Each structure stands twice: as C-alpha cells, then as structure tokens.
Coordinates of C-alpha atoms and ligand atoms in Angstrom, one line a residue:
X1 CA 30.6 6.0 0.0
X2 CA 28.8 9.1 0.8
X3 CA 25.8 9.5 3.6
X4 CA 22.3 9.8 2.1
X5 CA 22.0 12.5 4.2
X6 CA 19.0 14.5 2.8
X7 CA 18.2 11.5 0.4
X8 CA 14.9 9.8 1.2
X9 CA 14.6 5.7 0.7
X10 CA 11.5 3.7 0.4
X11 CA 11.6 0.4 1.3
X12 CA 9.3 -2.1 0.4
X13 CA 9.2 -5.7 1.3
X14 CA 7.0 -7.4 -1.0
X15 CA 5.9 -11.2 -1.0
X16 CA 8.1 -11.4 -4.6
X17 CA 10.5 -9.2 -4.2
X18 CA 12.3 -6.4 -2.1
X19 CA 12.8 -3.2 -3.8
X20 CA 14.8 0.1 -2.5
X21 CA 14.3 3.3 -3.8
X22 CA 16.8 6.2 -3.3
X23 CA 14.9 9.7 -3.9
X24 CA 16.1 13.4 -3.6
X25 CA 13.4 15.6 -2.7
X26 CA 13.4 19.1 -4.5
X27 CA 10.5 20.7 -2.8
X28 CA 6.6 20.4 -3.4
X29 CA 6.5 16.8 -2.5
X30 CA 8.1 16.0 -6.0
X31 CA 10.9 13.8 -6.1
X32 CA 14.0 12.6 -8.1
X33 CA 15.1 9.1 -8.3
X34 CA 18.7 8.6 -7.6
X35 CA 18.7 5.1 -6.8
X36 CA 17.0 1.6 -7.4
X37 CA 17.5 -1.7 -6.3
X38 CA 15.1 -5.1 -6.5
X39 CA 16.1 -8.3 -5.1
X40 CA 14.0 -10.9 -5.1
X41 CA 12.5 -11.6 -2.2
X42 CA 12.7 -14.6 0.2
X43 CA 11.4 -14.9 3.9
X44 CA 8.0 -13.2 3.7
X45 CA 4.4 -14.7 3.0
X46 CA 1.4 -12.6 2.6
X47 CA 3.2 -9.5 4.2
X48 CA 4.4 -11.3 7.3
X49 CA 8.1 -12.2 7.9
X50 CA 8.8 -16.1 7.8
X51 CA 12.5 -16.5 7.9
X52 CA 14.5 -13.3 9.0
X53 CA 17.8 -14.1 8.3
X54 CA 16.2 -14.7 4.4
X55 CA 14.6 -11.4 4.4
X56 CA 17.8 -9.8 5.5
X57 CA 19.5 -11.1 2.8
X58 CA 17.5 -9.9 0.9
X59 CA 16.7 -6.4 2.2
X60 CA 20.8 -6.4 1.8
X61 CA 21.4 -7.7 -1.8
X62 CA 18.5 -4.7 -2.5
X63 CA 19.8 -2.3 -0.6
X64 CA 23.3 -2.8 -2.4
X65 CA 22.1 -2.2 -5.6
X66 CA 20.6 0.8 -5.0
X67 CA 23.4 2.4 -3.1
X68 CA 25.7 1.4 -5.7
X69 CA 23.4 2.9 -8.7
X70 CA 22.9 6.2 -6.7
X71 CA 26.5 6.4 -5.4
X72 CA 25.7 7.0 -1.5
X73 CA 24.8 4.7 1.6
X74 CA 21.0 4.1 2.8
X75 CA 20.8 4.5 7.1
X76 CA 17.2 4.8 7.0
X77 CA 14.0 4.4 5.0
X78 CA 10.0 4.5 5.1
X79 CA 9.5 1.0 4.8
X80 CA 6.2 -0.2 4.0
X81 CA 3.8 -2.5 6.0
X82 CA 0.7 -4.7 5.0
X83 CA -1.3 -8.2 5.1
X84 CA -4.2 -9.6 7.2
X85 CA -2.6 -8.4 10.3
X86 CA -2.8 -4.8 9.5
X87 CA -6.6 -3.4 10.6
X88 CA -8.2 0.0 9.6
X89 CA -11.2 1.3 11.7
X90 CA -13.5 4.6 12.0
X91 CA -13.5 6.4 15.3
X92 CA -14.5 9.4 16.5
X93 CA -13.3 11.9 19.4
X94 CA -14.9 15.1 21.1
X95 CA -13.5 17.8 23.8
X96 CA -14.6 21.3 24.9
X97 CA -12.9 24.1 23.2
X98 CA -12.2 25.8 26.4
X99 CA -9.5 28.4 25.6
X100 CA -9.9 32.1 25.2
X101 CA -12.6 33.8 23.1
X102 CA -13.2 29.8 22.4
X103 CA -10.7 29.8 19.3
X104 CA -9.7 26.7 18.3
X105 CA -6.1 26.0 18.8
X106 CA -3.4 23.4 17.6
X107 CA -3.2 22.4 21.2
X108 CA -7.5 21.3 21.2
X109 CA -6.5 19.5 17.9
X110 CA -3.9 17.4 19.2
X111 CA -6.5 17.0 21.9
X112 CA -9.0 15.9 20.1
X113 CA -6.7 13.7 18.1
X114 CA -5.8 11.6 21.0
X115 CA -9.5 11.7 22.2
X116 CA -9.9 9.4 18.6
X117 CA -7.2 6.9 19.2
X118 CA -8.2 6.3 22.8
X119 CA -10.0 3.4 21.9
X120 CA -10.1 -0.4 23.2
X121 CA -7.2 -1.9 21.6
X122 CA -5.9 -5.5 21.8
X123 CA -2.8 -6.0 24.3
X124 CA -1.1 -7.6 20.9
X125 CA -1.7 -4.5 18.4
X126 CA -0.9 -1.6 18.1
X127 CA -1.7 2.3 16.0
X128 CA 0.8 3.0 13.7
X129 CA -1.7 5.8 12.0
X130 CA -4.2 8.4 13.0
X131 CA -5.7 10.2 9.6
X132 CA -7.8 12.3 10.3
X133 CA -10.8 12.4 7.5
X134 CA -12.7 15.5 8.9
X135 CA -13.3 17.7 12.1
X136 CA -16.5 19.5 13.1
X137 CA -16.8 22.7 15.4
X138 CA -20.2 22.6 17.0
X139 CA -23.0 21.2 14.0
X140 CA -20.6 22.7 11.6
X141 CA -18.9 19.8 9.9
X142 CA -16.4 19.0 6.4
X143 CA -14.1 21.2 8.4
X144 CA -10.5 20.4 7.3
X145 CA -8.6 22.5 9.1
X146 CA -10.4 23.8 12.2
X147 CA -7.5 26.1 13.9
X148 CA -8.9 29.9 14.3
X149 CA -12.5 28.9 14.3
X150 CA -14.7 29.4 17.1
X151 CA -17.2 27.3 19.3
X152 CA -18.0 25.4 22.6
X153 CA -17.0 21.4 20.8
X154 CA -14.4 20.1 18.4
X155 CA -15.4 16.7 17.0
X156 CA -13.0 14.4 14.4
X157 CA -13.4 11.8 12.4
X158 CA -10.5 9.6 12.0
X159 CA -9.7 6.4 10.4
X160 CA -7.3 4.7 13.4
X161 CA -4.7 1.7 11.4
X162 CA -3.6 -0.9 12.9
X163 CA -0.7 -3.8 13.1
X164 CA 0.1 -6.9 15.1
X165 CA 2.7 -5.4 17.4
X166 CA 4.7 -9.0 16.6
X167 CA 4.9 -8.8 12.7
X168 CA 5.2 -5.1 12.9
X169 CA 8.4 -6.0 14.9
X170 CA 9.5 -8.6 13.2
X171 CA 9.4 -6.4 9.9
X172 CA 11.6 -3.6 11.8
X173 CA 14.0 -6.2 13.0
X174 CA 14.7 -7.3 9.9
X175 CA 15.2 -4.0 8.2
X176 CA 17.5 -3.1 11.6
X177 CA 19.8 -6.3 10.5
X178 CA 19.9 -5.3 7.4
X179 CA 22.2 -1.7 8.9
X180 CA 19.2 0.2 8.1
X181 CA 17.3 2.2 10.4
X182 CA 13.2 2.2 10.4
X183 CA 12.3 6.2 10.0
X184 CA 8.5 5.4 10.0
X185 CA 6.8 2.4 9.5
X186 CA 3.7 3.5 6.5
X187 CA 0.1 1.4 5.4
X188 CA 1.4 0.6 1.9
X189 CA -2.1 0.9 0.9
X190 CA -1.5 4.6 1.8
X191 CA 2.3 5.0 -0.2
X192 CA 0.7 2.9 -3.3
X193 CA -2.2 5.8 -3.2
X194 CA 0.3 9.0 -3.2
X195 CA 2.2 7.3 -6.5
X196 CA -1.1 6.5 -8.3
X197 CA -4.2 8.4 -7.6
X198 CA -4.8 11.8 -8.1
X199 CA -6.1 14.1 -5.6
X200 CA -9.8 14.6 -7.6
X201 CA -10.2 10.7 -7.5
X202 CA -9.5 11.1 -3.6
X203 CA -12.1 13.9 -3.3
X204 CA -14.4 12.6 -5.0
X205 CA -14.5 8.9 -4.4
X206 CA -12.0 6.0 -5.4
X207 CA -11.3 2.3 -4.6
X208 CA -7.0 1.8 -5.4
X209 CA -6.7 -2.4 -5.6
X210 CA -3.1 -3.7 -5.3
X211 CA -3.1 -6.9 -6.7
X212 CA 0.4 -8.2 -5.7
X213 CA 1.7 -11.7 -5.5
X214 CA 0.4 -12.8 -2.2
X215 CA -2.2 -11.1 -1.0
X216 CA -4.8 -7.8 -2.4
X217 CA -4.6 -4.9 -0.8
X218 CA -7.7 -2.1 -1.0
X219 CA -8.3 1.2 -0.1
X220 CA -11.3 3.3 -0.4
X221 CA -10.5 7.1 -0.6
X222 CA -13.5 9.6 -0.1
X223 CA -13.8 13.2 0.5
X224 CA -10.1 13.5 0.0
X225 CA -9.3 11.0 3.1
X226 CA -9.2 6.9 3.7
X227 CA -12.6 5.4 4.7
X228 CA -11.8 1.8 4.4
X229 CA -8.9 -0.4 4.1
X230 CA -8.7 -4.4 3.5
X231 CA -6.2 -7.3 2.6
X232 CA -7.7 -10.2 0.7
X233 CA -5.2 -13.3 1.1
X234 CA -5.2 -13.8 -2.7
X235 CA -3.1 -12.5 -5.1
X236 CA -1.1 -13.3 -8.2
X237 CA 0.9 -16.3 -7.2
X238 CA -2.4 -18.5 -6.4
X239 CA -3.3 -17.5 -10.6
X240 CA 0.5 -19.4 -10.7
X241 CA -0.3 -21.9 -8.9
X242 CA -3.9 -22.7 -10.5
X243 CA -1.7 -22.8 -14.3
X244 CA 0.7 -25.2 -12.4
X245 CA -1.8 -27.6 -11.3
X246 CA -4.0 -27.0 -14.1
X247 CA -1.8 -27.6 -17.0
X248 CA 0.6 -30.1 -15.3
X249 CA 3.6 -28.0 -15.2
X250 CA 6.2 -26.6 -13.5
X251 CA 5.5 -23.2 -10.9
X252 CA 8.4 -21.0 -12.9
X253 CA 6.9 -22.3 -16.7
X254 CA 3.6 -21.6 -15.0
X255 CA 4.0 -17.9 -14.0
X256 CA 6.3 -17.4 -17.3
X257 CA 3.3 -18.6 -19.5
X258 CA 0.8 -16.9 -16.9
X259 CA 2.4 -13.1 -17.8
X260 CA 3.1 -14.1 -21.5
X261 CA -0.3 -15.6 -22.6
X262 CA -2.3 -15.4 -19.4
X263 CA -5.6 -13.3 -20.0
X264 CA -8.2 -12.8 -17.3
X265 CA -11.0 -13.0 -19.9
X266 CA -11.8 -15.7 -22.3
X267 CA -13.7 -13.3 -24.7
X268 CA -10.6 -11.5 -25.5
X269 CA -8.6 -14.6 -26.8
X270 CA -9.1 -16.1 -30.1
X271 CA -10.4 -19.7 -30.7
X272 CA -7.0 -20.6 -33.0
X273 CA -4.5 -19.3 -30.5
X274 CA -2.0 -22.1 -28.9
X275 CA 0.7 -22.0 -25.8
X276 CA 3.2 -24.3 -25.4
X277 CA 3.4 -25.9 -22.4
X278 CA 6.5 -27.8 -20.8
X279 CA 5.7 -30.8 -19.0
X280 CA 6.9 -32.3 -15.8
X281 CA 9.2 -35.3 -15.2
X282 CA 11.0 -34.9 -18.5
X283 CA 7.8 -35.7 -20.8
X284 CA 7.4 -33.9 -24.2
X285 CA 6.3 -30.5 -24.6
X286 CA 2.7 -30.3 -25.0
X287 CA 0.7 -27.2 -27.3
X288 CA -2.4 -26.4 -26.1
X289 CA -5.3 -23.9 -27.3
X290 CA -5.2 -20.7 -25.0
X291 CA -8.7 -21.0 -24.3
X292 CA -8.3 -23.3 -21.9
X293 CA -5.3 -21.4 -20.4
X294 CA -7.8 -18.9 -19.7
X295 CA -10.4 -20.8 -18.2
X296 CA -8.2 -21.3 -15.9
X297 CA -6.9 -17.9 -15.2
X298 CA -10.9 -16.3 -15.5
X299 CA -12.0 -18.3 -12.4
X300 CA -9.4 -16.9 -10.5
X301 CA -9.7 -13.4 -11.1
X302 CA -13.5 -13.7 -10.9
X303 CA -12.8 -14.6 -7.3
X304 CA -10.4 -11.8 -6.5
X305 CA -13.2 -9.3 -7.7
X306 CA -16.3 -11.2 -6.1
X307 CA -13.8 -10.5 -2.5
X308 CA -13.2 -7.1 -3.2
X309 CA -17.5 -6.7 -3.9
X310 CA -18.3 -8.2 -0.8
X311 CA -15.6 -5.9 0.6
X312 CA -17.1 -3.1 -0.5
X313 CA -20.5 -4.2 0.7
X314 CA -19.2 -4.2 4.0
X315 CA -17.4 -1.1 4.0
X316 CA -20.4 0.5 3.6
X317 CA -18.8 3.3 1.0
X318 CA -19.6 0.9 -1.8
X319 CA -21.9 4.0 -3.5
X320 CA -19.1 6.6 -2.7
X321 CA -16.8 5.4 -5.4
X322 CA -17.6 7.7 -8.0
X323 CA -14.5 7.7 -9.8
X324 CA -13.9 4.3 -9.7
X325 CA -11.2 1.7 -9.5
X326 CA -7.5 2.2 -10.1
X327 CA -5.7 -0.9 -10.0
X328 CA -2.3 -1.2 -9.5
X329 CA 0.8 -3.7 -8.2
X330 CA 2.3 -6.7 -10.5
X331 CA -1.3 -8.5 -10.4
X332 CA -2.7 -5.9 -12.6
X333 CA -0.3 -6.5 -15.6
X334 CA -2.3 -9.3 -16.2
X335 CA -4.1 -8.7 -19.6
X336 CA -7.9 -8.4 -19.9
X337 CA -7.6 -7.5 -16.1
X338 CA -8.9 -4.2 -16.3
X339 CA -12.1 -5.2 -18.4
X340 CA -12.6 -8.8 -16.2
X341 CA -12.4 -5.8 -12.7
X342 CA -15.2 -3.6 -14.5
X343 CA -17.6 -6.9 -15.4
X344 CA -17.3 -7.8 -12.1
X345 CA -17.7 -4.3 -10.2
X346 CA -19.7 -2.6 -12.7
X347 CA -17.4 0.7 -12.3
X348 CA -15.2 2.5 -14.5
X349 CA -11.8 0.9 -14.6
X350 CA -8.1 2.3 -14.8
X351 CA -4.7 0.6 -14.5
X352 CA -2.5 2.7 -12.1
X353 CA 1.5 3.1 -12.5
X354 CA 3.8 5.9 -10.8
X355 CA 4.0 8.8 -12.8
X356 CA 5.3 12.5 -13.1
X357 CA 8.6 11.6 -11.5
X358 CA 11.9 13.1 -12.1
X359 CA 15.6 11.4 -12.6
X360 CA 15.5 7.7 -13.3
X361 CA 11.8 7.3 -12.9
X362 CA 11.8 4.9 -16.2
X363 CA 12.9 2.3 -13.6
X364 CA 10.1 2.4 -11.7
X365 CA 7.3 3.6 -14.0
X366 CA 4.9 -0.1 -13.4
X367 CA 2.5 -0.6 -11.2
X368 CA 4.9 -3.2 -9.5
X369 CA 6.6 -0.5 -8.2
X370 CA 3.6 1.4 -7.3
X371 CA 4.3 1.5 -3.0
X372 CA 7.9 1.5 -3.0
X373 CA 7.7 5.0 -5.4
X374 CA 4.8 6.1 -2.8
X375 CA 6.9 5.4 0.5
X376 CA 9.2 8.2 -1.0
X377 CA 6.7 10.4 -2.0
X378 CA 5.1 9.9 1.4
X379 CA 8.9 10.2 3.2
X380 CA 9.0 13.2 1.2
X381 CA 6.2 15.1 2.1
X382 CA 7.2 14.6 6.0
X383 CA 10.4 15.8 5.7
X384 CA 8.6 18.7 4.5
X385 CA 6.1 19.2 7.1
X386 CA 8.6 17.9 10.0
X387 CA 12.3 18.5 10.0
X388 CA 14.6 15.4 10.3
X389 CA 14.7 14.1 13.7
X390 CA 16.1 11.4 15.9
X391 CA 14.9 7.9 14.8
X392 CA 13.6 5.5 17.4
X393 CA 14.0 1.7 16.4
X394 CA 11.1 0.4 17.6
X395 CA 7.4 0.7 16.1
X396 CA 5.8 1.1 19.8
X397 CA 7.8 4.2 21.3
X398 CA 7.0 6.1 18.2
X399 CA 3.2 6.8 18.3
X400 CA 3.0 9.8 19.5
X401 CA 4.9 10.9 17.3
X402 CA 2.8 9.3 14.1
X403 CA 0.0 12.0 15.7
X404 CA 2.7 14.8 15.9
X405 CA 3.7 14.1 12.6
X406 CA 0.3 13.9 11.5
X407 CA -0.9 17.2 12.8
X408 CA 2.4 19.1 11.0
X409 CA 1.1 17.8 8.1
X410 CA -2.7 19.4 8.1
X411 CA -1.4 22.7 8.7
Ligands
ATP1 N1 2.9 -9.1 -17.0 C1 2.3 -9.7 -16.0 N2 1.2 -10.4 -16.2 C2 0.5 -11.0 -15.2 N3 1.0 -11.1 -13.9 C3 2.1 -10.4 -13.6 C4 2.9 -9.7 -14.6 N4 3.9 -9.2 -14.1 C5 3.9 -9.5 -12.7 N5 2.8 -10.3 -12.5 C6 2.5 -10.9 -11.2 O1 2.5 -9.9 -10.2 C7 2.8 -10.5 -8.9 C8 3.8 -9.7 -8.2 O2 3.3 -8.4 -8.0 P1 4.0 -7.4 -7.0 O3 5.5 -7.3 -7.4 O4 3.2 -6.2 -6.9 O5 3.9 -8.3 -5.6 P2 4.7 -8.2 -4.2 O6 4.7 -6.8 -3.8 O7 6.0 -8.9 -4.3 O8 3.7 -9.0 -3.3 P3 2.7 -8.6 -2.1 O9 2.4 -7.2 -2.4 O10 1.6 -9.6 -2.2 O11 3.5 -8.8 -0.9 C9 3.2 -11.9 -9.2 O12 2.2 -12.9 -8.9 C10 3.5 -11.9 -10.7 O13 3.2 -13.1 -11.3
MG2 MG1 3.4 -5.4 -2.9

C-alpha cells in the first residue's frame, strides 16, 4: 500500500469509539477527506486509557478501515487528548526589548514566550500548549503580532494547557502499538473548535460544549483566542445509564431508545406519545408514555448545564460570550438539547457539525465527528506554517517544539 506521505490523519480516541480520519491538504488550511475509519472503542474511560492492549485493538481495527477506504498506509497522526487530567491556566510573561533601535524581534517573542510557561508546575504534569491570546509593547496592548514594533517591554498573555504526564503517555503508547507514530499530541477542545466555530464567534466571544459519551468538554473563545477550558465528568452515557435504571432495561435498549425517543425537554413531547420498552430477565415488553422517558432524561441534562453555569461563573468570562453556545459531539444529537442548553444558560444556542469540507466529507458531517475533523484541520494548518519534520515519540521531549510551532504559526 502506498505511504501517506503528505496525507494528514487525525486521530481521535473517544470514550465510544476511535475514529481515523485520512485528509489531503490543498492549501489555505482546507482539506479533502480521503479516508475514514470508526471502530468502536474499548479501553478508555472519561479520556484516560484503562486497558491498552483494548485500545490498541482498537486504534488498529480503525486505523484499517481508513487506510483501506483511502488506499494508502497511516505512520503518523494528530491525535487528540482530553478528560479531568488535562488543565488550562492564564499566565503572563515580561522581558526587555533590548535589541537595536528597540525593534521587537521574533527572537524577544520566543523570549517572552518561554517567560509565560516558566511557571510552577507539578513534577507529574506537564505543557503540551502555549497559546498565546495577546502581547503588549509598553501600555500598548491587543497587540497580535508585535514583531517590528518598538519599545523598552514585551508583555503576553497566554493560556498555558496541561496533561498528566502518565495518561498523556499512556495515550502515545498506545497509538505507538498500534504502528502509528504520535506527530503532536492536540487539546481536543482546541481541534473540535477549528471544525465548528467560525472565526467571528472566536472574536467576539463563544462557549463550544462537547457533550460526548463520558465526559463534557468546554472551551471559552474570546478576542479570537482560548480563555478558559474545562472537562465535566458527565456526558451521554450516564443519560444511558439513568434510562437503564430508570425504566428497568437493558444498557444497549437503553441508549437505542435514549437516541430514538429521548428528548431533553418534557414540553416538547406530547401527552399521547408511547415507547416500547424491553424488559429484563426475559419479562414482556412493556409500553410506556414518553413523558416519563423524559423525565428522566430532563434531570440529567439540567445537570450537565447547571455544571457548565457554575463553570462559567468561575472562569470569570461568563459576560464575554456574546455569541453564545455552539454545542457539539454525539451528546448534542439528543433532541430538545439545544432549547433545554439555552433555558438553562440563557444564551443563544447553536448545534455545531464540521462543515465546508471537501472529498468524502458526508462521512463526517455530525457533530460526533466534530474533533477528529478538527485534528486534521489543525494538522493541516501546521504543516503549513512548519514543514514536516522528524517525529519524536514521546509527549515530554517535544515542548519546545509545541512553542516553535506555535510562534511559526502567528507569523
Ligand atoms: N441521536 C442521538 N441522540 C442522543 N444521544 C446520542 C445520539 N447519537 C449519539 N449520542 C450519544 O453521544 C455519545 C457519544 O458521543 P461521542 O461520539 O462524541 O463520544 P466520544 O467521543 O466517544 O466520548 P468522549 O468524548 O466522552 O470520550 C453517546 O453517549 C451516545 O449515546
Ligand atoms: Mg469525544
């Protein structure tokens, strides 16, 4: 089979599934899908690896599918990283532009950069990002791109992101045994955002929730840059689980009748409606009214959002989200979902799904697919701003380079 030599693959380990996307970038930061593959997945809880030799097998059986739809091999791939061990924090740096005619240079940038991630950071965790949100030269500040300008001090604001060195490795390890090679390890908070949001709800304020199956992962995007990020260990399997235990039946039955005839408000469904319900232990079928289906589901959701407002609370942007919530990963297919989100957060509400994508992008166009779409996007964009280069297989030798890459990027 053929190399996928300039191919880019996005890699994204999900508590449900696993799912492998083979892109060909054609300038722009636009891509073409090539290849997909989705097993589901087995060995991870709430972002965290639990049994490798499961999650290889399934990194594999994905990897497979999408090599054999796009007709070349995967050695690398962005792979995506999230969950309760991933941490997102402000910081700030500040050095003396000291050069000639006191110009700002690349060289004071990178300076100031690493003045921004020197800060106090458990033994066990590590930075796998530096994004810079804005510099200031003297009082100037909103500077994004400060090279050329001239003063005595360079100042940036950064948001710093980072991982439990142990699950981060873990993760790597397991995409290593699969014969894939790690090319960057990316927040898939940050992918999920490139595939869904548009650069005006960046700018001017925005909140992307990615309800998955295990946990909810939030970002808060302001002035074009990430303020805030967050995982809330709930997510769509614990709605599952609360229909299992609830009605009596089954987990599978449960999450079928869950994205059949689940809704998350009880408004929206009429008093006459019915499900049928299987039972356990080989009892009769039962029919029941779908009312109480969702006053089961309601609850639920009504907790996810009543998180994600104390979340925003604390992240202190909570007035800064002017356009709103895009909500996006399997969680959001959920029906009544959008209008249960903008009860509860009293903000305008959209469902986000990649879009604008070229080649097979019908098999991705849900928000399931949402991060695995944006690790491309994301791989894509590097390539651009950093020609290929030698891939290290471990997260902690590769810093540096994160800031490198970084700083390629903003100019
Ligand atoms: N039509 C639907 N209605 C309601 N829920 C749905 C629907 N489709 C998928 N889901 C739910 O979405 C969840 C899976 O979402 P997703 O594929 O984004 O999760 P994941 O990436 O595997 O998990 P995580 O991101 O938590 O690691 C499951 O709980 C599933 O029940
Ligand atoms: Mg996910």
């Amino acid at each position: 089979m053929a190399r996928a030599g300039t191919h880019i693959v996005g890699l994204d380990i999900g508590t449900t599934k696993v799912c492998v996307l083979i892109a060909e970038p054609h300038g722009a930061g636009a891509i073409d899908i090539i290849g997909f593959g989705s097993a589901p997945s087995r060995g991870m809880r709430k972002g965290v690896v639990v049994n490798l030799d499961s999650c290889v097998a399934s990194i594999k059986q994905a990897v497979e599918e999408a090599e054999l739809m796009a007709g070349c091999s995967v050695d690398r791939a962005y792979v995506g990283v999230a969950g309760a061990h991933v941490r997102g924090l402000n910081s700030r740096g500040v050095v003396a532009i000291s050069g000639r005619d006191h110009e700002v240079t690349r060289d004071d940038v990178h300076r100031v950069l690493a003045a921004a991630r020197a800060v106090n950071i458990p033994p066990e965790r590590e930075i796998f990002h530096v994004l810079p949100q804005e510099f200031m030269v003297d009082d100037q500040d909103g500077i994004h791109d400060p090279v050329g300008m001239t003063g005595s001090k360079l100042q940036a604001n950064v948001h710093l992101v980072t991982a439990s060195v142990t699950a981060a490795q873990n993760l790597v390890n397991s995409v290593n045994r699969a014969g894939v090679e790690v090319e960057e390890v990316v927040l898939e908070q940050l992918a999920a955002a490139d595939a869904v949001l548009t650069p005006d709800e960046k700018e001017m304020g925005v909140a992307l929730i990615d309800i998955g199956a295990g946990t909810t992962d939030l970002v808060i995007f302001e002035r074009g840059a990430i303020r805030h990020i967050a995982a809330l260990p709930t997510g769509g399997e614990h709605v599952t689980n609360d229909i299992a235990v609830g009605l009596r039946t089954p987990i599978p039955e449960a999450e079928r009748i869950k994205k059949k005839h689940g809704c998350a408000l009880a408004g929206l469904v009429g008093d006459e409606d019915t499900v049928e319900v299987p039972s356990v232990g080989g009892r009769k079928p039962r029919v029941l009214s779908r009312q109480l289906l969702c006053e089961i589901v309601q609850p639920r959701v009504e907790e996810i959002f009543s998180l994600i407002a104390e979340e925003f609370a604390r992240s202190a942007f909570d007035r800064s989200i002017h356009a709103g919530v895009v909500l996006t990963g399997g969680g959001s297919m959920l029906e009544g979902i959008q209008e249960a989100a903008e009860q509860s957060l009293n903000v305008p509400v959209r469902r986000g799904a990649p879009a604008g994508l070229g080649g097979l992008a019908d098999a991705v166009a849900t928000p399931q697919h949402s991060t695995v779409v944006g690790l491309a996007l994301f791989g894509a964009r590097r390539r651009e701003s950093r020609p290929q280069k030698t891939v290290h297989p471990f997260l902690l030798a590769r810093v540096g380079d994160m800031v490198k890459g970084w700083l390629s990027e903003l100019f």
